[in-house]
Amino acid sequence: MPIVTPLTKLLNIRVPVVQGGMQWVGVPKLVAAVSNAGGLGVITALTQPNPAALRNAIKETRSLTSKPFGVNITLLPSINPPDYAGYARAAVEEGVKIFETAGNSPGELIRYFKSNGCIVIHKCTTIRHAKSAVKLGVDVLSIDGFECAGHPGEEDIGGLVLLARAAQELKVPYLASGGIADARGFAASLALGAAGVNMGTRFMCTVESPIHENIKQTIVKSSEQDTVHIFRTLHNTARVFKNKVSLEVIKIERRPGGAKFEDIRDLVSGQRGKLVYENGDPDYGIWSAGIAVGLINDIPTCEELLRTLEKGVEDVIGNLNAVVVKSKL
Ligand code: NAD
């Protein structure tokens, strides 16, 4: 049975699953695989070195799928501030109609996309930010719980409460994001009023994901205790895989008197993290991972993954129905 929600209708996709923006991972091959499997694949704009390269990535994705896909632009502190407006313009001019925005002060970007008739999914980690984004005209919110990979904000609100609060407060459709990698989490998200789910870490560990096989195997072997937060003291918290480099960063942050970004810049740079994915050494640099690593035990194709999730959600909901019926007897 298909899972039909406001998200599947709005985006014209079969399964209400969005592959969230992931630095160095959201490239055409994976994006097209997710879209071809019935979800929404999303190109991570900043993974491309410049707006011209993003144009090429969009063209390449179109050559691999005729299904809808989106582009993610994340606004966070960066060692080399990106040309956000240039990336946005390139994607709009290439005819992209769906955007995922995330990060700080997204107003200008959201207004630009909306003035060009695009659908905007905005990721946020508090209800207050979600309401501000609604005022800016976003179509869908991606409600990102503390479990998530990357930047969970500074408020530390877990998905269970955050999504229930979203159900109380929000009038626009919202996705559950953070900690979702299996059918139970997917079905629970629907129960919490979500119109679908956003998954990142789960898609890192698929056949079509562009990262080194050793890193996929590392995810399979790891547990929910294998991530840590860095940048807490800099108010730019990021959940990353627990390894030599992230533990070293935390040690420096905890020094008496604290740390300045310059003290850890070389350890945390994205260019170094990129080599983890290319060379397969999980201890070489910082790489994002959510606590959903503890739920991931295989490396399926995107098609297998989405089919398994669809069937699994049906089973979980069927089992719940049986529980309710039995308890009424
Ligand atoms: P980068 O090499 O510029 O920085 C590495 C990390 O340090 C990032 O997490 C960044 O937020 C953080 N950082 C940079 N300057 C900082 C400062 N002055 N204070 C505190 N923290 C600081 O990052 P990158 O890997 O080349 O990525 C480029 C951009 O994309 C960054 O803004 C990053 O946060 C963002 N990003 C996006 C996604 C996504 O899913 N779209 C995922 C990860 C990172």
PDB file of N, CA, C and O and ligand atoms in Angstrom, residues 20-24 44-47 72-82 84 100 102 123 150-151 230-231 234-236 238 240 261-262 264-265 268-274 286 288, ligand 1:
ATOM      1  N   GLY A  20      18.435  14.088   2.893  1.00  0.00           N
ATOM      2  CA  GLY A  20      18.850  15.421   3.314  1.00  0.00           C
ATOM      3  C   GLY A  20      20.218  15.807   2.770  1.00  0.00           C
ATOM      4  O   GLY A  20      20.999  14.961   2.347  1.00  0.00           O
ATOM      5  N   GLY A  21      20.494  17.115   2.788  1.00  0.00           N
ATOM      6  CA  GLY A  21      21.781  17.627   2.324  1.00  0.00           C
ATOM      7  C   GLY A  21      22.919  17.035   3.146  1.00  0.00           C
ATOM      8  O   GLY A  21      22.826  16.961   4.363  1.00  0.00           O
ATOM      9  N   MET A  22      23.958  16.584   2.475  1.00  0.00           N
ATOM     10  CA  MET A  22      25.133  16.031   3.174  1.00  0.00           C
ATOM     11  C   MET A  22      26.388  16.449   2.421  1.00  0.00           C
ATOM     12  O   MET A  22      26.566  16.076   1.261  1.00  0.00           O
ATOM     13  N   GLN A  23      27.235  17.193   3.152  1.00  0.00           N
ATOM     14  CA  GLN A  23      28.466  17.651   2.526  1.00  0.00           C
ATOM     15  C   GLN A  23      29.310  16.463   2.062  1.00  0.00           C
ATOM     16  O   GLN A  23      29.508  15.505   2.799  1.00  0.00           O
ATOM     17  N   TRP A  24      29.746  16.494   0.806  1.00  0.00           N
ATOM     18  CA  TRP A  24      30.584  15.489   0.138  1.00  0.00           C
ATOM     19  C   TRP A  24      29.826  14.205  -0.225  1.00  0.00           C
ATOM     20  O   TRP A  24      30.390  13.280  -0.772  1.00  0.00           O
ATOM     21  N   THR A  44      23.745  18.444  -2.690  1.00  0.00           N
ATOM     22  CA  THR A  44      24.302  19.393  -1.718  1.00  0.00           C
ATOM     23  C   THR A  44      25.139  20.416  -2.483  1.00  0.00           C
ATOM     24  O   THR A  44      26.220  20.100  -3.002  1.00  0.00           O
ATOM     25  N   ALA A  45      24.632  21.646  -2.552  1.00  0.00           N
ATOM     26  CA  ALA A  45      25.260  22.660  -3.411  1.00  0.00           C
ATOM     27  C   ALA A  45      26.727  22.891  -3.043  1.00  0.00           C
ATOM     28  O   ALA A  45      27.597  22.941  -3.922  1.00  0.00           O
ATOM     29  N   LEU A  46      27.013  22.991  -1.714  1.00  0.00           N
ATOM     30  CA  LEU A  46      28.366  23.394  -1.311  1.00  0.00           C
ATOM     31  C   LEU A  46      29.405  22.294  -1.511  1.00  0.00           C
ATOM     32  O   LEU A  46      30.598  22.537  -1.356  1.00  0.00           O
ATOM     33  N   THR A  47      28.972  21.100  -1.861  1.00  0.00           N
ATOM     34  CA  THR A  47      29.924  20.037  -2.206  1.00  0.00           C
ATOM     35  C   THR A  47      30.581  20.352  -3.557  1.00  0.00           C
ATOM     36  O   THR A  47      31.700  19.922  -3.832  1.00  0.00           O
ATOM     37  N   ASN A  72      20.171  21.433  -1.959  1.00  0.00           N
ATOM     38  CA  ASN A  72      20.324  21.917  -0.570  1.00  0.00           C
ATOM     39  C   ASN A  72      21.350  23.049  -0.526  1.00  0.00           C
ATOM     40  O   ASN A  72      22.417  22.951  -1.129  1.00  0.00           O
ATOM     41  N   ILE A  73      20.982  24.114   0.202  1.00  0.00           N
ATOM     42  CA  ILE A  73      21.979  25.159   0.519  1.00  0.00           C
ATOM     43  C   ILE A  73      21.950  25.379   2.025  1.00  0.00           C
ATOM     44  O   ILE A  73      20.906  25.704   2.586  1.00  0.00           O
ATOM     45  N   THR A  74      23.094  25.152   2.669  1.00  0.00           N
ATOM     46  CA  THR A  74      23.197  25.266   4.130  1.00  0.00           C
ATOM     47  C   THR A  74      24.059  26.472   4.487  1.00  0.00           C
ATOM     48  O   THR A  74      25.167  26.621   3.973  1.00  0.00           O
ATOM     49  N   LEU A  75      23.491  27.323   5.365  1.00  0.00           N
ATOM     50  CA  LEU A  75      24.185  28.571   5.727  1.00  0.00           C
ATOM     51  C   LEU A  75      24.773  28.449   7.132  1.00  0.00           C
ATOM     52  O   LEU A  75      24.045  28.558   8.121  1.00  0.00           O
ATOM     53  N   LEU A  76      26.072  28.138   7.217  1.00  0.00           N
ATOM     54  CA  LEU A  76      26.717  27.973   8.521  1.00  0.00           C
ATOM     55  C   LEU A  76      28.103  28.614   8.463  1.00  0.00           C
ATOM     56  O   LEU A  76      28.612  28.893   7.368  1.00  0.00           O
ATOM     57  N   PRO A  77      28.724  28.834   9.643  1.00  0.00           N
ATOM     58  CA  PRO A  77      30.078  29.381   9.592  1.00  0.00           C
ATOM     59  C   PRO A  77      30.963  28.493   8.713  1.00  0.00           C
ATOM     60  O   PRO A  77      30.866  27.273   8.773  1.00  0.00           O
ATOM     61  N   SER A  78      31.808  29.115   7.889  1.00  0.00           N
ATOM     62  CA  SER A  78      32.660  28.349   6.973  1.00  0.00           C
ATOM     63  C   SER A  78      34.053  28.949   6.950  1.00  0.00           C
ATOM     64  O   SER A  78      34.200  30.158   7.113  1.00  0.00           O
ATOM     65  N   ILE A  79      35.035  28.105   6.704  1.00  0.00           N
ATOM     66  CA  ILE A  79      36.417  28.599   6.637  1.00  0.00           C
ATOM     67  C   ILE A  79      36.553  29.552   5.441  1.00  0.00           C
ATOM     68  O   ILE A  79      37.116  30.636   5.563  1.00  0.00           O
ATOM     69  N   ASN A  80      35.982  29.180   4.307  1.00  0.00           N
ATOM     70  CA  ASN A  80      35.939  30.080   3.140  1.00  0.00           C
ATOM     71  C   ASN A  80      34.474  30.357   2.814  1.00  0.00           C
ATOM     72  O   ASN A  80      33.811  29.500   2.236  1.00  0.00           O
ATOM     73  N   PRO A  81      33.956  31.545   3.206  1.00  0.00           N
ATOM     74  CA  PRO A  81      32.518  31.792   2.998  1.00  0.00           C
ATOM     75  C   PRO A  81      32.091  31.569   1.545  1.00  0.00           C
ATOM     76  O   PRO A  81      32.673  32.143   0.628  1.00  0.00           O
ATOM     77  N   PRO A  82      31.098  30.680   1.329  1.00  0.00           N
ATOM     78  CA  PRO A  82      30.685  30.362  -0.047  1.00  0.00           C
ATOM     79  C   PRO A  82      29.846  31.466  -0.682  1.00  0.00           C
ATOM     80  O   PRO A  82      29.269  32.288   0.026  1.00  0.00           O
ATOM     81  N   TYR A  84      26.811  31.971  -1.637  1.00  0.00           N
ATOM     82  CA  TYR A  84      25.478  31.366  -1.525  1.00  0.00           C
ATOM     83  C   TYR A  84      24.547  31.847  -2.646  1.00  0.00           C
ATOM     84  O   TYR A  84      23.844  31.059  -3.272  1.00  0.00           O
ATOM     85  N   GLU A 100      16.116  22.666  -0.440  1.00  0.00           N
ATOM     86  CA  GLU A 100      16.185  22.456   1.003  1.00  0.00           C
ATOM     87  C   GLU A 100      17.168  23.495   1.535  1.00  0.00           C
ATOM     88  O   GLU A 100      18.318  23.547   1.100  1.00  0.00           O
ATOM     89  N   ALA A 102      18.911  25.348   5.071  1.00  0.00           N
ATOM     90  CA  ALA A 102      19.217  25.028   6.476  1.00  0.00           C
ATOM     91  C   ALA A 102      20.226  26.042   6.973  1.00  0.00           C
ATOM     92  O   ALA A 102      20.923  26.676   6.185  1.00  0.00           O
ATOM     93  N   LYS A 123      15.004  23.369   7.007  1.00  0.00           N
ATOM     94  CA  LYS A 123      15.347  22.522   8.157  1.00  0.00           C
ATOM     95  C   LYS A 123      15.562  23.388   9.388  1.00  0.00           C
ATOM     96  O   LYS A 123      16.272  24.386   9.336  1.00  0.00           O
ATOM     97  N   GLY A 150      25.458  16.263  11.920  1.00  0.00           N
ATOM     98  CA  GLY A 150      25.724  17.661  11.588  1.00  0.00           C
ATOM     99  C   GLY A 150      25.237  18.583  12.687  1.00  0.00           C
ATOM    100  O   GLY A 150      25.401  18.285  13.866  1.00  0.00           O
ATOM    101  N   HIS A 151      24.586  19.661  12.306  1.00  0.00           N
ATOM    102  CA  HIS A 151      24.324  20.758  13.245  1.00  0.00           C
ATOM    103  C   HIS A 151      22.929  20.686  13.857  1.00  0.00           C
ATOM    104  O   HIS A 151      21.947  21.014  13.197  1.00  0.00           O
ATOM    105  N   ILE A 230      31.013  18.178  18.631  1.00  0.00           N
ATOM    106  CA  ILE A 230      32.134  19.128  18.661  1.00  0.00           C
ATOM    107  C   ILE A 230      31.559  20.540  18.493  1.00  0.00           C
ATOM    108  O   ILE A 230      30.353  20.684  18.212  1.00  0.00           O
ATOM    109  N   PHE A 231      32.376  21.530  18.651  1.00  0.00           N
ATOM    110  CA  PHE A 231      31.974  22.954  18.505  1.00  0.00           C
ATOM    111  C   PHE A 231      30.932  23.403  19.521  1.00  0.00           C
ATOM    112  O   PHE A 231      30.305  24.440  19.319  1.00  0.00           O
ATOM    113  N   LEU A 234      31.741  26.711  20.817  1.00  0.00           N
ATOM    114  CA  LEU A 234      31.734  27.798  19.810  1.00  0.00           C
ATOM    115  C   LEU A 234      30.307  28.118  19.352  1.00  0.00           C
ATOM    116  O   LEU A 234      30.099  28.878  18.421  1.00  0.00           O
ATOM    117  N   HIS A 235      29.331  27.473  19.991  1.00  0.00           N
ATOM    118  CA  HIS A 235      27.913  27.665  19.637  1.00  0.00           C
ATOM    119  C   HIS A 235      27.648  27.353  18.171  1.00  0.00           C
ATOM    120  O   HIS A 235      26.864  28.021  17.502  1.00  0.00           O
ATOM    121  N   ASN A 236      28.340  26.336  17.680  1.00  0.00           N
ATOM    122  CA  ASN A 236      28.102  25.845  16.312  1.00  0.00           C
ATOM    123  C   ASN A 236      28.124  24.314  16.381  1.00  0.00           C
ATOM    124  O   ASN A 236      28.712  23.641  15.543  1.00  0.00           O
ATOM    125  N   ALA A 238      28.127  20.424  16.349  1.00  0.00           N
ATOM    126  CA  ALA A 238      27.973  19.478  15.241  1.00  0.00           C
ATOM    127  C   ALA A 238      28.124  18.060  15.775  1.00  0.00           C
ATOM    128  O   ALA A 238      29.052  17.775  16.555  1.00  0.00           O
ATOM    129  N   VAL A 240      29.233  14.460  15.083  1.00  0.00           N
ATOM    130  CA  VAL A 240      30.137  13.809  14.131  1.00  0.00           C
ATOM    131  C   VAL A 240      30.523  12.430  14.659  1.00  0.00           C
ATOM    132  O   VAL A 240      30.267  12.110  15.826  1.00  0.00           O
ATOM    133  N   PHE A 261      38.319  29.128  17.348  1.00  0.00           N
ATOM    134  CA  PHE A 261      38.189  28.281  16.159  1.00  0.00           C
ATOM    135  C   PHE A 261      39.562  28.015  15.534  1.00  0.00           C
ATOM    136  O   PHE A 261      39.838  26.900  15.079  1.00  0.00           O
ATOM    137  N   GLU A 262      40.430  29.021  15.551  1.00  0.00           N
ATOM    138  CA  GLU A 262      41.763  28.878  14.941  1.00  0.00           C
ATOM    139  C   GLU A 262      42.536  27.699  15.559  1.00  0.00           C
ATOM    140  O   GLU A 262      43.335  27.062  14.880  1.00  0.00           O
ATOM    141  N   ILE A 264      41.477  24.856  16.352  1.00  0.00           N
ATOM    142  CA  ILE A 264      41.041  23.525  15.865  1.00  0.00           C
ATOM    143  C   ILE A 264      40.805  23.498  14.354  1.00  0.00           C
ATOM    144  O   ILE A 264      40.495  22.459  13.793  1.00  0.00           O
ATOM    145  N   ARG A 265      41.001  24.658  13.721  1.00  0.00           N
ATOM    146  CA  ARG A 265      40.621  24.759  12.303  1.00  0.00           C
ATOM    147  C   ARG A 265      41.222  23.648  11.440  1.00  0.00           C
ATOM    148  O   ARG A 265      40.530  23.018  10.640  1.00  0.00           O
ATOM    149  N   VAL A 268      39.486  20.263  11.915  1.00  0.00           N
ATOM    150  CA  VAL A 268      38.069  20.097  11.561  1.00  0.00           C
ATOM    151  C   VAL A 268      37.754  20.431  10.107  1.00  0.00           C
ATOM    152  O   VAL A 268      36.604  20.259   9.682  1.00  0.00           O
ATOM    153  N   SER A 269      38.746  20.907   9.348  1.00  0.00           N
ATOM    154  CA  SER A 269      38.405  21.440   8.022  1.00  0.00           C
ATOM    155  C   SER A 269      37.672  20.405   7.158  1.00  0.00           C
ATOM    156  O   SER A 269      37.971  19.211   7.188  1.00  0.00           O
ATOM    157  N   GLY A 270      36.715  20.908   6.422  1.00  0.00           N
ATOM    158  CA  GLY A 270      35.924  20.049   5.541  1.00  0.00           C
ATOM    159  C   GLY A 270      36.784  19.366   4.490  1.00  0.00           C
ATOM    160  O   GLY A 270      36.521  18.227   4.093  1.00  0.00           O
ATOM    161  N   GLN A 271      37.837  20.047   4.062  1.00  0.00           N
ATOM    162  CA  GLN A 271      38.718  19.459   3.037  1.00  0.00           C
ATOM    163  C   GLN A 271      39.392  18.189   3.584  1.00  0.00           C
ATOM    164  O   GLN A 271      39.579  17.227   2.851  1.00  0.00           O
ATOM    165  N   ARG A 272      39.700  18.205   4.878  1.00  0.00           N
ATOM    166  CA  ARG A 272      40.300  17.019   5.502  1.00  0.00           C
ATOM    167  C   ARG A 272      39.241  15.917   5.657  1.00  0.00           C
ATOM    168  O   ARG A 272      39.493  14.738   5.379  1.00  0.00           O
ATOM    169  N   GLY A 273      38.036  16.327   6.085  1.00  0.00           N
ATOM    170  CA  GLY A 273      36.943  15.358   6.235  1.00  0.00           C
ATOM    171  C   GLY A 273      36.616  14.665   4.914  1.00  0.00           C
ATOM    172  O   GLY A 273      36.322  13.456   4.876  1.00  0.00           O
ATOM    173  N   LYS A 274      36.734  15.416   3.832  1.00  0.00           N
ATOM    174  CA  LYS A 274      36.448  14.865   2.499  1.00  0.00           C
ATOM    175  C   LYS A 274      37.348  13.653   2.207  1.00  0.00           C
ATOM    176  O   LYS A 274      36.923  12.668   1.588  1.00  0.00           O
ATOM    177  N   ILE A 286      37.234  14.834  10.482  1.00  0.00           N
ATOM    178  CA  ILE A 286      35.881  14.934  11.011  1.00  0.00           C
ATOM    179  C   ILE A 286      34.883  14.508   9.937  1.00  0.00           C
ATOM    180  O   ILE A 286      34.986  14.953   8.793  1.00  0.00           O
ATOM    181  N   SER A 288      30.492  13.782   9.493  1.00  0.00           N
ATOM    182  CA  SER A 288      29.175  13.853  10.132  1.00  0.00           C
ATOM    183  C   SER A 288      28.528  12.483  10.206  1.00  0.00           C
ATOM    184  O   SER A 288      28.600  11.701   9.256  1.00  0.00           O
TER     185      SER A 288
HETATM  186  P1  NAD B   1      34.542  24.159   6.550  1.00  0.00           P
HETATM  187  O1  NAD B   1      35.791  23.428   6.166  1.00  0.00           O
HETATM  188  O2  NAD B   1      34.384  25.565   6.108  1.00  0.00           O
HETATM  189  O3  NAD B   1      34.384  24.119   8.164  1.00  0.00           O
HETATM  190  C1  NAD B   1      34.462  22.876   8.862  1.00  0.00           C
HETATM  191  C2  NAD B   1      33.505  22.935  10.028  1.00  0.00           C
HETATM  192  O4  NAD B   1      33.890  24.026  10.870  1.00  0.00           O
HETATM  193  C3  NAD B   1      32.048  23.181   9.632  1.00  0.00           C
HETATM  194  O5  NAD B   1      31.206  22.405  10.448  1.00  0.00           O
HETATM  195  C4  NAD B   1      31.840  24.667   9.921  1.00  0.00           C
HETATM  196  O6  NAD B   1      30.495  24.984  10.249  1.00  0.00           O
HETATM  197  C5  NAD B   1      32.776  24.867  11.095  1.00  0.00           C
HETATM  198  N1  NAD B   1      33.278  26.244  11.147  1.00  0.00           N
HETATM  199  C6  NAD B   1      33.882  26.917  10.138  1.00  0.00           C
HETATM  200  N2  NAD B   1      34.233  28.164  10.556  1.00  0.00           N
HETATM  201  C7  NAD B   1      33.822  28.249  11.844  1.00  0.00           C
HETATM  202  C8  NAD B   1      33.897  29.284  12.828  1.00  0.00           C
HETATM  203  N3  NAD B   1      34.467  30.452  12.565  1.00  0.00           N
HETATM  204  N4  NAD B   1      33.353  29.045  14.040  1.00  0.00           N
HETATM  205  C9  NAD B   1      32.781  27.856  14.333  1.00  0.00           C
HETATM  206  N5  NAD B   1      32.695  26.837  13.453  1.00  0.00           N
HETATM  207  C10 NAD B   1      33.211  27.034  12.221  1.00  0.00           C
HETATM  208  O7  NAD B   1      33.269  23.329   6.126  1.00  0.00           O
HETATM  209  P2  NAD B   1      33.010  22.385   4.877  1.00  0.00           P
HETATM  210  O8  NAD B   1      32.994  20.989   5.360  1.00  0.00           O
HETATM  211  O9  NAD B   1      33.888  22.766   3.712  1.00  0.00           O
HETATM  212  O10 NAD B   1      31.515  22.747   4.543  1.00  0.00           O
HETATM  213  C11 NAD B   1      31.208  24.002   3.961  1.00  0.00           C
HETATM  214  C12 NAD B   1      29.940  24.486   4.579  1.00  0.00           C
HETATM  215  O11 NAD B   1      28.899  23.530   4.426  1.00  0.00           O
HETATM  216  C13 NAD B   1      30.057  24.738   6.084  1.00  0.00           C
HETATM  217  O12 NAD B   1      29.314  25.888   6.388  1.00  0.00           O
HETATM  218  C14 NAD B   1      29.406  23.534   6.671  1.00  0.00           C
HETATM  219  O13 NAD B   1      28.908  23.758   7.985  1.00  0.00           O
HETATM  220  C15 NAD B   1      28.321  23.274   5.696  1.00  0.00           C
HETATM  221  N6  NAD B   1      27.835  21.903   5.769  1.00  0.00           N
HETATM  222  C16 NAD B   1      26.748  21.569   5.092  1.00  0.00           C
HETATM  223  C17 NAD B   1      26.215  20.321   5.191  1.00  0.00           C
HETATM  224  C18 NAD B   1      24.985  19.971   4.462  1.00  0.00           C
HETATM  225  O14 NAD B   1      24.399  18.952   4.718  1.00  0.00           O
HETATM  226  N7  NAD B   1      24.552  20.762   3.530  1.00  0.00           N
HETATM  227  C19 NAD B   1      26.825  19.356   5.960  1.00  0.00           C
HETATM  228  C20 NAD B   1      27.970  19.690   6.613  1.00  0.00           C
HETATM  229  C21 NAD B   1      28.485  20.970   6.501  1.00  0.00           C
END
